[in-house]
Amino acid sequence: MSSSINDQSECLDIPNEYQLGPEDLKLLQGINRDVPNHKETMVQNEPVAPGFGDFHTYFDQRKRKLAKQAQEQAQKAPEHKQIFAGVVFHINGFTQPSHYELKKLLIERGGRFLHYLSKTQVTHIIASNLAHSKAKELQNYRVVRPEWVVESVRANRLLCWHSYQLGSERKVPMVLQNAVLANELATESSNHPNVMPISRPPLPPRQIVVDKYGEGLNRDWVRRNLATEKDFIQRYYANSRLHHLSMWKAEMKDYVAQLRRKHTVKKPASCKPVIMHVDFDCFFVSVSLLSYPQFKDKPAAVCHSQSQMQLDKDALEHSATSSQIASCNYVARSFGIKNGMFIGQARQLCPGLVTVPYCFDAYEQISKQFYKIVAQIADETQAVSVDEALLDVSNAAEDCGSAELLAQDIRKKVFAATQCTVSIGIGPNILLARLAAKKAKPDGIYTLEIGTFFDIDLCVSDLPGVGHVVEDALASRGIKAVCDIRAVPLDMLKNICGDKTATMLYNFSRGIDNRVLESDKPRQAFGADISWGVRFSNQNEAEDFVERLAAEICRSMVAANRIGSLVTLKIKKRQTGQGKPAKFLGHGICDNLSKSNSLPQMTNDPAKISAACIYLLQQLAVDPLDIRGVGIQVQRLNSLEASTRSIDMFAKPKARVYGHNANTSINAYELPSVSQLDMSIVNELPASIQQELRAAFCQRNGKYDKAFPKASAASSRNTEANGSRRGRPRKHSFAISKNKKPSSNLLDSFRKLEWLDTIMPSQMDNDVWNHLPINIRRELAREYVKSKPVVKPSQKNLTSASESKASQALQYSGPTLLGKYILADIKGLVKEWTSRDEPVAEDIDEFAEYIEKLVEHRDLVKVQQHGIRPLLP
DNA sequence: ATCCTCCCCTAC
DNA sequence: TAAGGTAGGGGAGGAT
Ligand SMILES: Nc1ccn([C@H]2C[C@H](O)[C@@H](COP(=O)(O)OP(=O)(O)OP(=O)(O)O)O2)c(=O)n1
Ligand SMILES: [Mg+2]
C-alpha cells in the first residue's frame, strides 16, 4: 500500500522526503563507508602432498567410466531417424503408452530423457493428465500429450507440438532459462523447428522459483529479494542492522587497538580500579529521531516497515508484519515494546507507535565521535558495540577528582558532539559497571560498589551471559533471582549449566568479576551468515550462493591481511514438517548442520575457500529446497605478513594430520541419526552391512547426556541416549519397523531417503580432496562453480541443471539412479516422483534397482570378503 | 591430557 | 515486503 521506500538506494533506505536535516549533515560529513580493498592476494605454488595413493585411482576410474559411457552411446547407434534430436523431455504422471514405451520411442530417435523436471533443460513435458496444482505450475511449459510422440514416430518426423498441447487452450510456453521459444525463434536448427537448440544462451534469465509453501516467491518483487539474485548479498547487507552491528563492532575494536598501539598508555595499578560502562540510550532510534524531532516524545521505533498504520486500527489487526524493531525509545518501552520485537506485535501493544527509518551512516558517524571522545579520556577502552564501550578510568577518575565527575564530563562531551545521550554505569569491575549502567538509564549515571550490589534486586537474566537457555535451566531448579544462586553450591551449579558458566554465575552472584578489559586481541574468525531470503530451487543455485558468500569473506580477509586454514560451512535446514516461516522470507524452524574442512595451507583465496565450501555443501547433502540459511567461517588464522616470511604457512598451525579413511568403511561422522533409518530397508541389507551399520551407530551413541543444555528442550528426566542432538535430526526410533509388504516399505523410504547416507559412498574423502594438488582442486572447483560468462552456452546446456556434478564424475564411479548419485539429486528425483501423486511403479522399480546396485557396489569392495550375498529382491 | 569436530549460547 | 549477522565462550564426545 504505502511504502515508498526506494529499493534501489545503495546505502540508505531513507525516502527522499525523510533525508536528514541540515543540522545533521555535519555529522555525516566525511562519510567513508568502508569499501574493502580489493587487493588480490593469492597464495601460489602450493606443494603437492606426498604419498597420495588414491589420486590415481580416482582418475583411472574416471577414465574407464568415460570410455564405458562412450561405448554405450556408440551401441545406441541410430537405426531410427533422429527425429527427436534436441528434445529434452520429462514425463509426468500416468501415461498411455507407458513411461517405458515413450522413453524408448524418444531415446531411440535422439531424444534425451530427464527423470525430473529440470527447468533449465527440459524442452517438453509429456503428460496425459495433470492435477490442477501441477497444471498451474507447468502453465509456462510445453506440456504435450503422449500422442505427440506416437504420431511423430508414426510420421517419422517431428510434428508440431502445438496440436498436442495438453489442455488445448494453454498459452504458448515461455520456456525457461536455456530456452528460446520454439517455432518462433529456433530457426537455425531448421530441421527441428519445434526444438529448442540446446546451444541457445539463456534468454530470459528467469526461472520459476520452486515455492512449496505458498510464500509467493514468484512475485516479482519477492523474487528480486531472494538470495539467488546476483547482488543479493550486497543489498541484504546494506539493509541488515545485525550485519552492520557486527561490522561496526569489528571496526571499533580495530580503532581502539590502533589507538592503543599508538599511545601505549600504561597505568600504574596503584589506584583503585574504576570501570565505566558507557552506553547510548536507545541508540538507533535516538539518532534517527534527530531527523524527526516532531516524533521525539511519541512512542517511536526504528524498523524497515515504514507504513504508519496508526490511523487504520482495523487493518492493524490483520497486518502482523514480521519486520523487526531494532530500537525503540523509552516512551515506546513504557508500552512493553522491546528491541527485536516484530512491528506487528508492537503495534498491538501500542497502536500509535511511530516508525522511523534506519540511518546507518549516521549511526556510524556518531559512534566514531563517541569513541574518539571516550578513548581519549580512558586509560583503557574496550569496544563492546557500536553504541557501547567499557572504559578503565582508574587513573582518569583519580585525576578528575571522582568517577562521577568524570562520567558527567563524558556525557556532556558526547552530547555536545552527537546530540544524543549516553548513560554511564560505574563500578569496581566490569560486571558491576554493567549492572550499574542498566540502573543509570536513561540519561543518567549510577555507581555500584560491591557493598551496594547486594542491595539491589536482580533476577538471573540480568546477569551478563545469562540468556533464555540458562535462565530456563536455572528456573527449572527453582533458581530465579541472583540471591537464589548464592544459596546453591558450586558443584550443583556445574551440574545444571556446565563448569564455566557455573563458575561465572557463582562469582557474578557475589559481585565478583575478575575479567580485565581487553583491547587488542586479534580476531580469530572471519565469517558470513545469511539466513534470510535463502530459497533455492536446485543445487546449482545453492552452490552459486555459497561461492558468493565465500568470496565475501575472502574480501574482508584480504582487507585485513589475514589468511586461514579451517573452513566451516553451516547450513540451516528446514525442519521436517515446517512450512512457511513466521518471518517473511525468514528461516523458520531449522536444524543446523555444520561441517568443517581443514585446508592444507592457509589462504584467503576465494577460489580455494569457495571450493572447500562447495565440497562441504555436497557432503552435507541437504536438499537444496530445504536450505534456509548458509554460513561460512574461516578460522585458524594467521597474519599474511607473519606467514609469508616463514614456512609455517605451509604447516597449518595446530591442525592434526589424520590418515586416510578407507572409502569403503562406514565413517561414523557420515552417519545420519539412527532414527533416520528405515529399518524395513535396513533389514533387507546384507547381514554384514547391517552389522557394520549397527557397530557404527553404537560407536556414536554410546554415551549419556548431561542435563544441560539439552534439558532445556524437554525439562529434566529425558536423558535417553536419544534425547539430544538437534543438529542431525532424528524422526523415528531405531526399533520402529512397520510391517508392510516390501514394495510398500520401499515406497515409504522414498519419502525419507536420508538413510541413503549410510550406504552411499559420499563424495571424495576429505583428505583426498585436501591433498589434491592445488591446480587439480582449482580445476574441480571451476567445474563446481563455473563462471557463466566464459562458458559457451552449449557447454552449459550439457551440464545438468542440477548442475556442476561434472566434477563429481571425476570422483564417483559407483552405481547411479538414472544418472544421479548425489544424495541431493536422488532426493530431488524422488521428491519429484512423489511430490504429487503416488510414485509410478516404474520409478519405484528403478529406485529398487538402484538400491540393489548400491549394495552390489559395496559387495565388490567390502561385502564379498565377508562372503555374504545381498538379500534384496 | 589435549586436540579435534560439531555443535549451542550469548550479545549487540 | 523485508533485509533473523557474527565473534567468541563453551561443552560433549571422540581421536590421538
Ligand atoms: N535486538 C536488537 C538489539 C539491538 N539492536 C541495535 C539497535 C540498538 O539501538 C543498538 C544498541 O543496542 P542496545 O542494547 O544498547 O539498545 P538501545 O541502545 O536501543 O537501548 P538502551 O541501550 O537504551 O537499552 O543495537 C538491534 O538492532 N536489535
Ligand atoms: Mg544502547
Short mmCIF file of N, CA and C in Angstrom, two decimals, chain A residues 291-432:
data_model
loop_
_atom_site.label_atom_id
_atom_site.label_comp_id
_atom_site.label_asym_id
_atom_site.label_seq_id
_atom_site.Cartn_x
_atom_site.Cartn_y
_atom_site.Cartn_z
N SER A 291 16.44 13.32 12.93
CA SER A 291 15.83 13.76 11.67
C SER A 291 14.33 13.96 11.78
N TYR A 292 13.75 13.50 12.87
CA TYR A 292 12.30 13.61 13.04
C TYR A 292 11.99 14.15 14.43
N PRO A 293 12.43 15.35 14.70
CA PRO A 293 12.26 15.85 16.08
C PRO A 293 10.79 15.89 16.49
N GLN A 294 9.90 15.95 15.53
CA GLN A 294 8.48 16.02 15.88
C GLN A 294 7.98 14.75 16.56
N PHE A 295 8.72 13.64 16.40
CA PHE A 295 8.29 12.37 16.99
C PHE A 295 9.00 12.05 18.30
N LYS A 296 9.83 12.98 18.73
CA LYS A 296 10.71 12.69 19.85
C LYS A 296 9.96 12.22 21.09
N ASP A 297 8.80 12.80 21.31
CA ASP A 297 8.08 12.48 22.53
C ASP A 297 6.96 11.47 22.32
N LYS A 298 6.90 10.97 21.12
CA LYS A 298 5.92 9.91 20.85
C LYS A 298 6.60 8.56 20.96
N PRO A 299 5.81 7.52 21.11
CA PRO A 299 6.43 6.19 21.06
C PRO A 299 6.98 5.96 19.65
N ALA A 300 8.25 5.68 19.57
CA ALA A 300 8.88 5.59 18.26
C ALA A 300 9.84 4.41 18.20
N ALA A 301 10.00 3.89 17.00
CA ALA A 301 10.89 2.75 16.82
C ALA A 301 11.54 2.80 15.45
N VAL A 302 12.73 2.27 15.38
CA VAL A 302 13.40 2.14 14.09
C VAL A 302 13.09 0.77 13.53
N CYS A 303 12.57 0.76 12.32
CA CYS A 303 12.31 -0.52 11.68
C CYS A 303 12.13 -0.31 10.18
N HIS A 304 12.22 -1.40 9.44
CA HIS A 304 12.15 -1.26 7.98
C HIS A 304 10.75 -0.93 7.49
N SER A 305 9.78 -1.50 8.15
CA SER A 305 8.41 -1.26 7.71
C SER A 305 8.01 0.17 8.06
N GLN A 306 7.73 0.94 7.05
CA GLN A 306 7.50 2.36 7.28
C GLN A 306 6.06 2.82 7.12
N SER A 307 5.16 1.89 6.95
CA SER A 307 3.77 2.34 6.85
C SER A 307 3.29 2.75 8.23
N GLN A 308 2.84 3.95 8.34
CA GLN A 308 2.35 4.43 9.64
C GLN A 308 0.89 4.06 9.76
N MET A 309 0.64 2.99 10.42
CA MET A 309 -0.70 2.40 10.38
C MET A 309 -1.60 2.87 11.50
N GLN A 310 -1.13 3.80 12.28
CA GLN A 310 -1.90 4.10 13.48
C GLN A 310 -3.28 4.67 13.17
N LEU A 311 -3.46 5.16 11.95
CA LEU A 311 -4.76 5.70 11.60
C LEU A 311 -5.74 4.60 11.26
N ASP A 312 -5.21 3.45 10.98
CA ASP A 312 -6.05 2.38 10.47
C ASP A 312 -6.04 1.22 11.45
N LYS A 313 -6.80 1.38 12.51
CA LYS A 313 -6.74 0.39 13.58
C LYS A 313 -7.32 -0.95 13.14
N ASP A 314 -8.16 -0.89 12.16
CA ASP A 314 -8.76 -2.12 11.70
C ASP A 314 -7.74 -2.98 10.98
N ALA A 315 -7.00 -2.31 10.14
CA ALA A 315 -6.01 -3.04 9.36
C ALA A 315 -4.94 -3.63 10.26
N LEU A 316 -4.74 -2.96 11.36
CA LEU A 316 -3.64 -3.38 12.21
C LEU A 316 -3.85 -4.77 12.79
N GLU A 317 -5.08 -5.12 13.01
CA GLU A 317 -5.39 -6.45 13.50
C GLU A 317 -4.86 -7.51 12.54
N HIS A 318 -5.00 -7.23 11.28
CA HIS A 318 -4.73 -8.26 10.28
C HIS A 318 -3.34 -8.15 9.68
N SER A 319 -2.66 -7.12 10.02
CA SER A 319 -1.35 -6.96 9.38
C SER A 319 -0.25 -7.21 10.38
N ALA A 320 -0.08 -8.44 10.77
CA ALA A 320 1.01 -8.78 11.66
C ALA A 320 2.27 -8.86 10.82
N THR A 321 2.89 -7.75 10.64
CA THR A 321 4.08 -7.78 9.81
C THR A 321 5.24 -8.30 10.61
N SER A 322 6.20 -8.85 9.91
CA SER A 322 7.30 -9.51 10.58
C SER A 322 8.58 -8.68 10.52
N SER A 323 8.42 -7.40 10.33
CA SER A 323 9.58 -6.52 10.38
C SER A 323 9.99 -6.33 11.83
N GLN A 324 11.27 -6.37 12.08
CA GLN A 324 11.72 -6.29 13.47
C GLN A 324 12.07 -4.86 13.89
N ILE A 325 11.79 -4.57 15.13
CA ILE A 325 12.18 -3.28 15.69
C ILE A 325 13.63 -3.37 16.15
N ALA A 326 14.44 -2.51 15.60
CA ALA A 326 15.85 -2.52 16.00
C ALA A 326 16.00 -1.83 17.34
N SER A 327 15.30 -0.73 17.49
CA SER A 327 15.45 0.05 18.70
C SER A 327 14.20 0.91 18.89
N CYS A 328 13.70 0.96 20.10
CA CYS A 328 12.55 1.81 20.37
C CYS A 328 12.89 2.75 21.52
N ASN A 329 12.23 3.88 21.53
CA ASN A 329 12.56 4.84 22.58
C ASN A 329 11.85 4.50 23.89
N TYR A 330 12.12 5.31 24.90
CA TYR A 330 11.62 4.94 26.22
C TYR A 330 10.13 5.14 26.35
N VAL A 331 9.58 6.02 25.54
CA VAL A 331 8.12 6.16 25.54
C VAL A 331 7.51 4.85 25.05
N ALA A 332 8.05 4.34 23.98
CA ALA A 332 7.54 3.07 23.44
C ALA A 332 7.73 1.94 24.44
N ARG A 333 8.84 1.98 25.17
CA ARG A 333 9.11 0.91 26.11
C ARG A 333 8.09 0.88 27.23
N SER A 334 7.51 2.03 27.51
CA SER A 334 6.50 2.05 28.57
C SER A 334 5.26 1.27 28.16
N PHE A 335 5.14 0.98 26.87
CA PHE A 335 4.02 0.14 26.41
C PHE A 335 4.39 -1.34 26.43
N GLY A 336 5.61 -1.61 26.79
CA GLY A 336 6.05 -3.01 26.79
C GLY A 336 6.79 -3.40 25.53
N ILE A 337 7.01 -2.44 24.67
CA ILE A 337 7.73 -2.73 23.43
C ILE A 337 9.22 -2.90 23.74
N LYS A 338 9.82 -3.85 23.04
CA LYS A 338 11.24 -4.12 23.27
C LYS A 338 11.99 -4.19 21.95
N ASN A 339 13.27 -3.94 22.03
CA ASN A 339 14.11 -4.13 20.85
C ASN A 339 14.01 -5.57 20.36
N GLY A 340 13.94 -5.72 19.05
CA GLY A 340 13.88 -7.05 18.48
C GLY A 340 12.48 -7.57 18.23
N MET A 341 11.50 -6.88 18.74
CA MET A 341 10.12 -7.30 18.56
C MET A 341 9.65 -7.12 17.11
N PHE A 342 8.72 -7.95 16.71
CA PHE A 342 8.06 -7.71 15.42
C PHE A 342 7.20 -6.46 15.53
N ILE A 343 7.18 -5.73 14.44
CA ILE A 343 6.43 -4.48 14.47
C ILE A 343 4.92 -4.74 14.63
N GLY A 344 4.48 -5.85 14.07
CA GLY A 344 3.06 -6.19 14.18
C GLY A 344 2.66 -6.39 15.64
N GLN A 345 3.51 -7.09 16.34
CA GLN A 345 3.30 -7.34 17.76
C GLN A 345 3.35 -6.03 18.56
N ALA A 346 4.30 -5.20 18.19
CA ALA A 346 4.46 -3.94 18.90
C ALA A 346 3.23 -3.04 18.73
N ARG A 347 2.66 -3.07 17.56
CA ARG A 347 1.50 -2.21 17.32
C ARG A 347 0.28 -2.66 18.11
N GLN A 348 0.27 -3.93 18.42
CA GLN A 348 -0.82 -4.39 19.28
C GLN A 348 -0.68 -3.78 20.66
N LEU A 349 0.55 -3.66 21.10
CA LEU A 349 0.78 -3.04 22.41
C LEU A 349 0.58 -1.54 22.36
N CYS A 350 0.88 -0.98 21.22
CA CYS A 350 0.85 0.48 21.10
C CYS A 350 0.51 0.87 19.68
N PRO A 351 -0.78 1.01 19.41
CA PRO A 351 -1.22 1.33 18.04
C PRO A 351 -0.64 2.64 17.53
N GLY A 352 -0.30 3.53 18.42
CA GLY A 352 0.21 4.81 17.98
C GLY A 352 1.70 4.84 17.71
N LEU A 353 2.30 3.69 17.72
CA LEU A 353 3.75 3.63 17.54
C LEU A 353 4.17 4.25 16.20
N VAL A 354 5.13 5.11 16.29
CA VAL A 354 5.67 5.75 15.09
C VAL A 354 6.93 5.00 14.68
N THR A 355 7.09 4.78 13.41
CA THR A 355 8.33 4.14 12.98
C THR A 355 9.16 5.12 12.17
N VAL A 356 10.43 5.05 12.40
CA VAL A 356 11.36 5.90 11.64
C VAL A 356 12.39 4.98 10.98
N PRO A 357 12.91 5.41 9.86
CA PRO A 357 13.79 4.52 9.10
C PRO A 357 15.19 4.45 9.69
N TYR A 358 15.88 3.42 9.27
CA TYR A 358 17.28 3.28 9.63
C TYR A 358 18.09 4.42 9.03
N CYS A 359 19.20 4.68 9.67
CA CYS A 359 20.10 5.71 9.16
C CYS A 359 21.52 5.27 9.48
N PHE A 360 21.90 4.20 8.82
CA PHE A 360 23.13 3.50 9.19
C PHE A 360 24.36 4.41 9.19
N ASP A 361 24.41 5.29 8.21
CA ASP A 361 25.60 6.15 8.13
C ASP A 361 25.69 7.08 9.32
N ALA A 362 24.54 7.57 9.73
CA ALA A 362 24.56 8.45 10.89
C ALA A 362 24.97 7.68 12.14
N TYR A 363 24.49 6.44 12.28
CA TYR A 363 24.88 5.65 13.44
C TYR A 363 26.40 5.51 13.48
N GLU A 364 26.94 5.27 12.33
CA GLU A 364 28.38 5.05 12.27
C GLU A 364 29.15 6.31 12.61
N GLN A 365 28.71 7.41 12.05
CA GLN A 365 29.42 8.66 12.31
C GLN A 365 29.35 9.05 13.78
N ILE A 366 28.18 8.89 14.33
CA ILE A 366 28.02 9.25 15.73
C ILE A 366 28.84 8.34 16.62
N SER A 367 28.86 7.10 16.25
CA SER A 367 29.66 6.15 17.02
C SER A 367 31.14 6.53 16.99
N LYS A 368 31.58 6.95 15.84
CA LYS A 368 33.00 7.32 15.73
C LYS A 368 33.33 8.51 16.62
N GLN A 369 32.44 9.46 16.65
CA GLN A 369 32.68 10.60 17.52
C GLN A 369 32.71 10.17 18.98
N PHE A 370 31.80 9.29 19.29
CA PHE A 370 31.71 8.76 20.65
C PHE A 370 33.02 8.09 21.05
N TYR A 371 33.50 7.22 20.18
CA TYR A 371 34.73 6.50 20.52
C TYR A 371 35.93 7.44 20.61
N LYS A 372 35.91 8.42 19.76
CA LYS A 372 37.01 9.37 19.80
C LYS A 372 37.07 10.06 21.15
N ILE A 373 35.92 10.43 21.63
CA ILE A 373 35.87 11.12 22.92
C ILE A 373 36.28 10.20 24.07
N VAL A 374 35.67 9.04 24.14
CA VAL A 374 35.93 8.22 25.32
C VAL A 374 37.33 7.62 25.30
N ALA A 375 37.82 7.30 24.13
CA ALA A 375 39.14 6.69 24.06
C ALA A 375 40.21 7.68 24.49
N GLN A 376 39.91 8.93 24.30
CA GLN A 376 40.86 9.96 24.69
C GLN A 376 40.94 10.09 26.21
N ILE A 377 39.81 9.85 26.82
CA ILE A 377 39.73 10.03 28.26
C ILE A 377 40.19 8.80 29.05
N ALA A 378 39.80 7.65 28.54
CA ALA A 378 40.00 6.44 29.33
C ALA A 378 41.45 5.96 29.30
N ASP A 379 41.84 5.29 30.37
CA ASP A 379 43.14 4.62 30.36
C ASP A 379 43.14 3.48 29.37
N GLU A 380 42.02 2.84 29.35
CA GLU A 380 41.89 1.64 28.52
C GLU A 380 40.44 1.56 28.03
N THR A 381 40.29 1.17 26.79
CA THR A 381 38.94 1.11 26.21
C THR A 381 38.69 -0.26 25.60
N GLN A 382 37.52 -0.79 25.85
CA GLN A 382 37.11 -1.99 25.14
C GLN A 382 35.84 -1.70 24.38
N ALA A 383 35.89 -1.92 23.09
CA ALA A 383 34.70 -1.72 22.28
C ALA A 383 33.74 -2.86 22.51
N VAL A 384 32.54 -2.53 22.95
CA VAL A 384 31.54 -3.57 23.16
C VAL A 384 30.60 -3.64 21.98
N SER A 385 30.23 -2.48 21.50
CA SER A 385 29.40 -2.45 20.30
C SER A 385 29.43 -1.04 19.76
N VAL A 386 28.64 -0.82 18.75
CA VAL A 386 28.65 0.48 18.10
C VAL A 386 28.28 1.60 19.06
N ASP A 387 27.49 1.26 20.05
CA ASP A 387 26.98 2.33 20.93
C ASP A 387 27.41 2.13 22.37
N GLU A 388 28.43 1.36 22.59
CA GLU A 388 28.67 0.90 23.94
C GLU A 388 30.15 0.59 24.13
N ALA A 389 30.71 1.12 25.18
CA ALA A 389 32.13 0.86 25.43
C ALA A 389 32.39 0.66 26.91
N LEU A 390 33.38 -0.16 27.18
CA LEU A 390 33.85 -0.33 28.54
C LEU A 390 35.12 0.50 28.70
N LEU A 391 35.19 1.26 29.77
CA LEU A 391 36.34 2.10 29.99
C LEU A 391 36.98 1.75 31.32
N ASP A 392 38.28 1.62 31.30
CA ASP A 392 39.01 1.59 32.56
C ASP A 392 39.50 3.01 32.81
N VAL A 393 38.94 3.63 33.82
CA VAL A 393 39.27 5.04 34.08
C VAL A 393 39.90 5.18 35.46
N SER A 394 40.57 4.14 35.89
CA SER A 394 41.14 4.17 37.25
C SER A 394 41.97 5.42 37.48
N ASN A 395 42.85 5.71 36.55
CA ASN A 395 43.68 6.90 36.69
C ASN A 395 42.91 8.18 36.40
N ALA A 396 42.18 8.14 35.31
CA ALA A 396 41.46 9.35 34.89
C ALA A 396 40.51 9.82 35.97
N ALA A 397 39.87 8.87 36.63
CA ALA A 397 38.91 9.25 37.67
C ALA A 397 39.63 9.92 38.84
N GLU A 398 40.78 9.38 39.12
CA GLU A 398 41.55 9.96 40.23
C GLU A 398 41.97 11.39 39.87
N ASP A 399 42.46 11.53 38.66
CA ASP A 399 42.87 12.86 38.20
C ASP A 399 41.71 13.84 38.24
N CYS A 400 40.55 13.30 37.94
CA CYS A 400 39.38 14.16 37.78
C CYS A 400 38.76 14.52 39.14
N GLY A 401 39.15 13.79 40.13
CA GLY A 401 38.55 14.05 41.44
C GLY A 401 37.60 12.94 41.83
N SER A 402 36.70 12.61 40.95
CA SER A 402 35.81 11.48 41.25
C SER A 402 35.30 10.86 39.96
N ALA A 403 34.94 9.64 40.08
CA ALA A 403 34.44 8.92 38.91
C ALA A 403 33.16 9.57 38.38
N GLU A 404 32.35 10.04 39.32
CA GLU A 404 31.07 10.62 38.90
C GLU A 404 31.28 11.91 38.11
N LEU A 405 32.21 12.71 38.57
CA LEU A 405 32.51 13.95 37.82
C LEU A 405 32.99 13.63 36.42
N LEU A 406 33.85 12.64 36.37
CA LEU A 406 34.38 12.25 35.06
C LEU A 406 33.24 11.75 34.16
N ALA A 407 32.37 10.98 34.75
CA ALA A 407 31.25 10.44 33.97
C ALA A 407 30.38 11.57 33.42
N GLN A 408 30.09 12.52 34.24
CA GLN A 408 29.27 13.63 33.75
C GLN A 408 29.99 14.41 32.67
N ASP A 409 31.29 14.51 32.83
CA ASP A 409 32.08 15.19 31.82
C ASP A 409 31.98 14.46 30.48
N ILE A 410 32.07 13.15 30.54
CA ILE A 410 31.95 12.35 29.31
C ILE A 410 30.58 12.55 28.69
N ARG A 411 29.58 12.48 29.50
CA ARG A 411 28.21 12.63 28.99
C ARG A 411 28.02 13.98 28.30
N LYS A 412 28.57 15.00 28.93
CA LYS A 412 28.42 16.33 28.36
C LYS A 412 29.12 16.41 27.00
N LYS A 413 30.30 15.88 26.95
CA LYS A 413 31.06 15.93 25.70
C LYS A 413 30.38 15.14 24.58
N VAL A 414 29.91 13.98 24.96
CA VAL A 414 29.26 13.16 23.93
C VAL A 414 28.00 13.84 23.43
N PHE A 415 27.25 14.38 24.34
CA PHE A 415 26.01 15.03 23.91
C PHE A 415 26.30 16.24 23.01
N ALA A 416 27.31 16.98 23.40
CA ALA A 416 27.66 18.14 22.58
C ALA A 416 28.04 17.72 21.16
N ALA A 417 28.70 16.62 21.06
CA ALA A 417 29.16 16.18 19.74
C ALA A 417 28.08 15.48 18.95
N THR A 418 27.14 14.85 19.64
CA THR A 418 26.21 13.97 18.91
C THR A 418 24.73 14.30 19.10
N GLN A 419 24.42 15.15 20.04
CA GLN A 419 23.02 15.43 20.38
C GLN A 419 22.29 14.21 20.90
N CYS A 420 23.05 13.22 21.28
CA CYS A 420 22.43 12.02 21.83
C CYS A 420 22.98 11.77 23.23
N THR A 421 22.16 11.13 24.05
CA THR A 421 22.57 10.92 25.43
C THR A 421 23.16 9.53 25.64
N VAL A 422 24.16 9.48 26.49
CA VAL A 422 24.65 8.19 26.95
C VAL A 422 24.41 8.08 28.44
N SER A 423 24.23 6.86 28.88
CA SER A 423 24.17 6.61 30.31
C SER A 423 25.45 5.89 30.71
N ILE A 424 25.85 6.10 31.95
CA ILE A 424 27.11 5.53 32.38
C ILE A 424 26.96 4.81 33.71
N GLY A 425 27.40 3.56 33.70
CA GLY A 425 27.45 2.80 34.93
C GLY A 425 28.88 2.74 35.43
N ILE A 426 29.04 2.89 36.73
CA ILE A 426 30.38 2.92 37.31
C ILE A 426 30.51 1.82 38.35
N GLY A 427 31.62 1.11 38.30
CA GLY A 427 31.82 0.05 39.29
C GLY A 427 33.27 -0.36 39.36
N PRO A 428 33.58 -1.18 40.32
CA PRO A 428 34.97 -1.62 40.51
C PRO A 428 35.37 -2.75 39.55
N ASN A 429 34.39 -3.31 38.87
CA ASN A 429 34.71 -4.32 37.86
C ASN A 429 33.70 -4.24 36.71
N ILE A 430 33.95 -5.04 35.72
CA ILE A 430 33.10 -4.97 34.52
C ILE A 430 31.65 -5.29 34.85
N LEU A 431 31.48 -6.33 35.64
CA LEU A 431 30.11 -6.74 35.98
C LEU A 431 29.33 -5.62 36.64
N LEU A 432 29.93 -5.04 37.64
CA LEU A 432 29.18 -4.02 38.38
C LEU A 432 28.96 -2.77 37.55
#
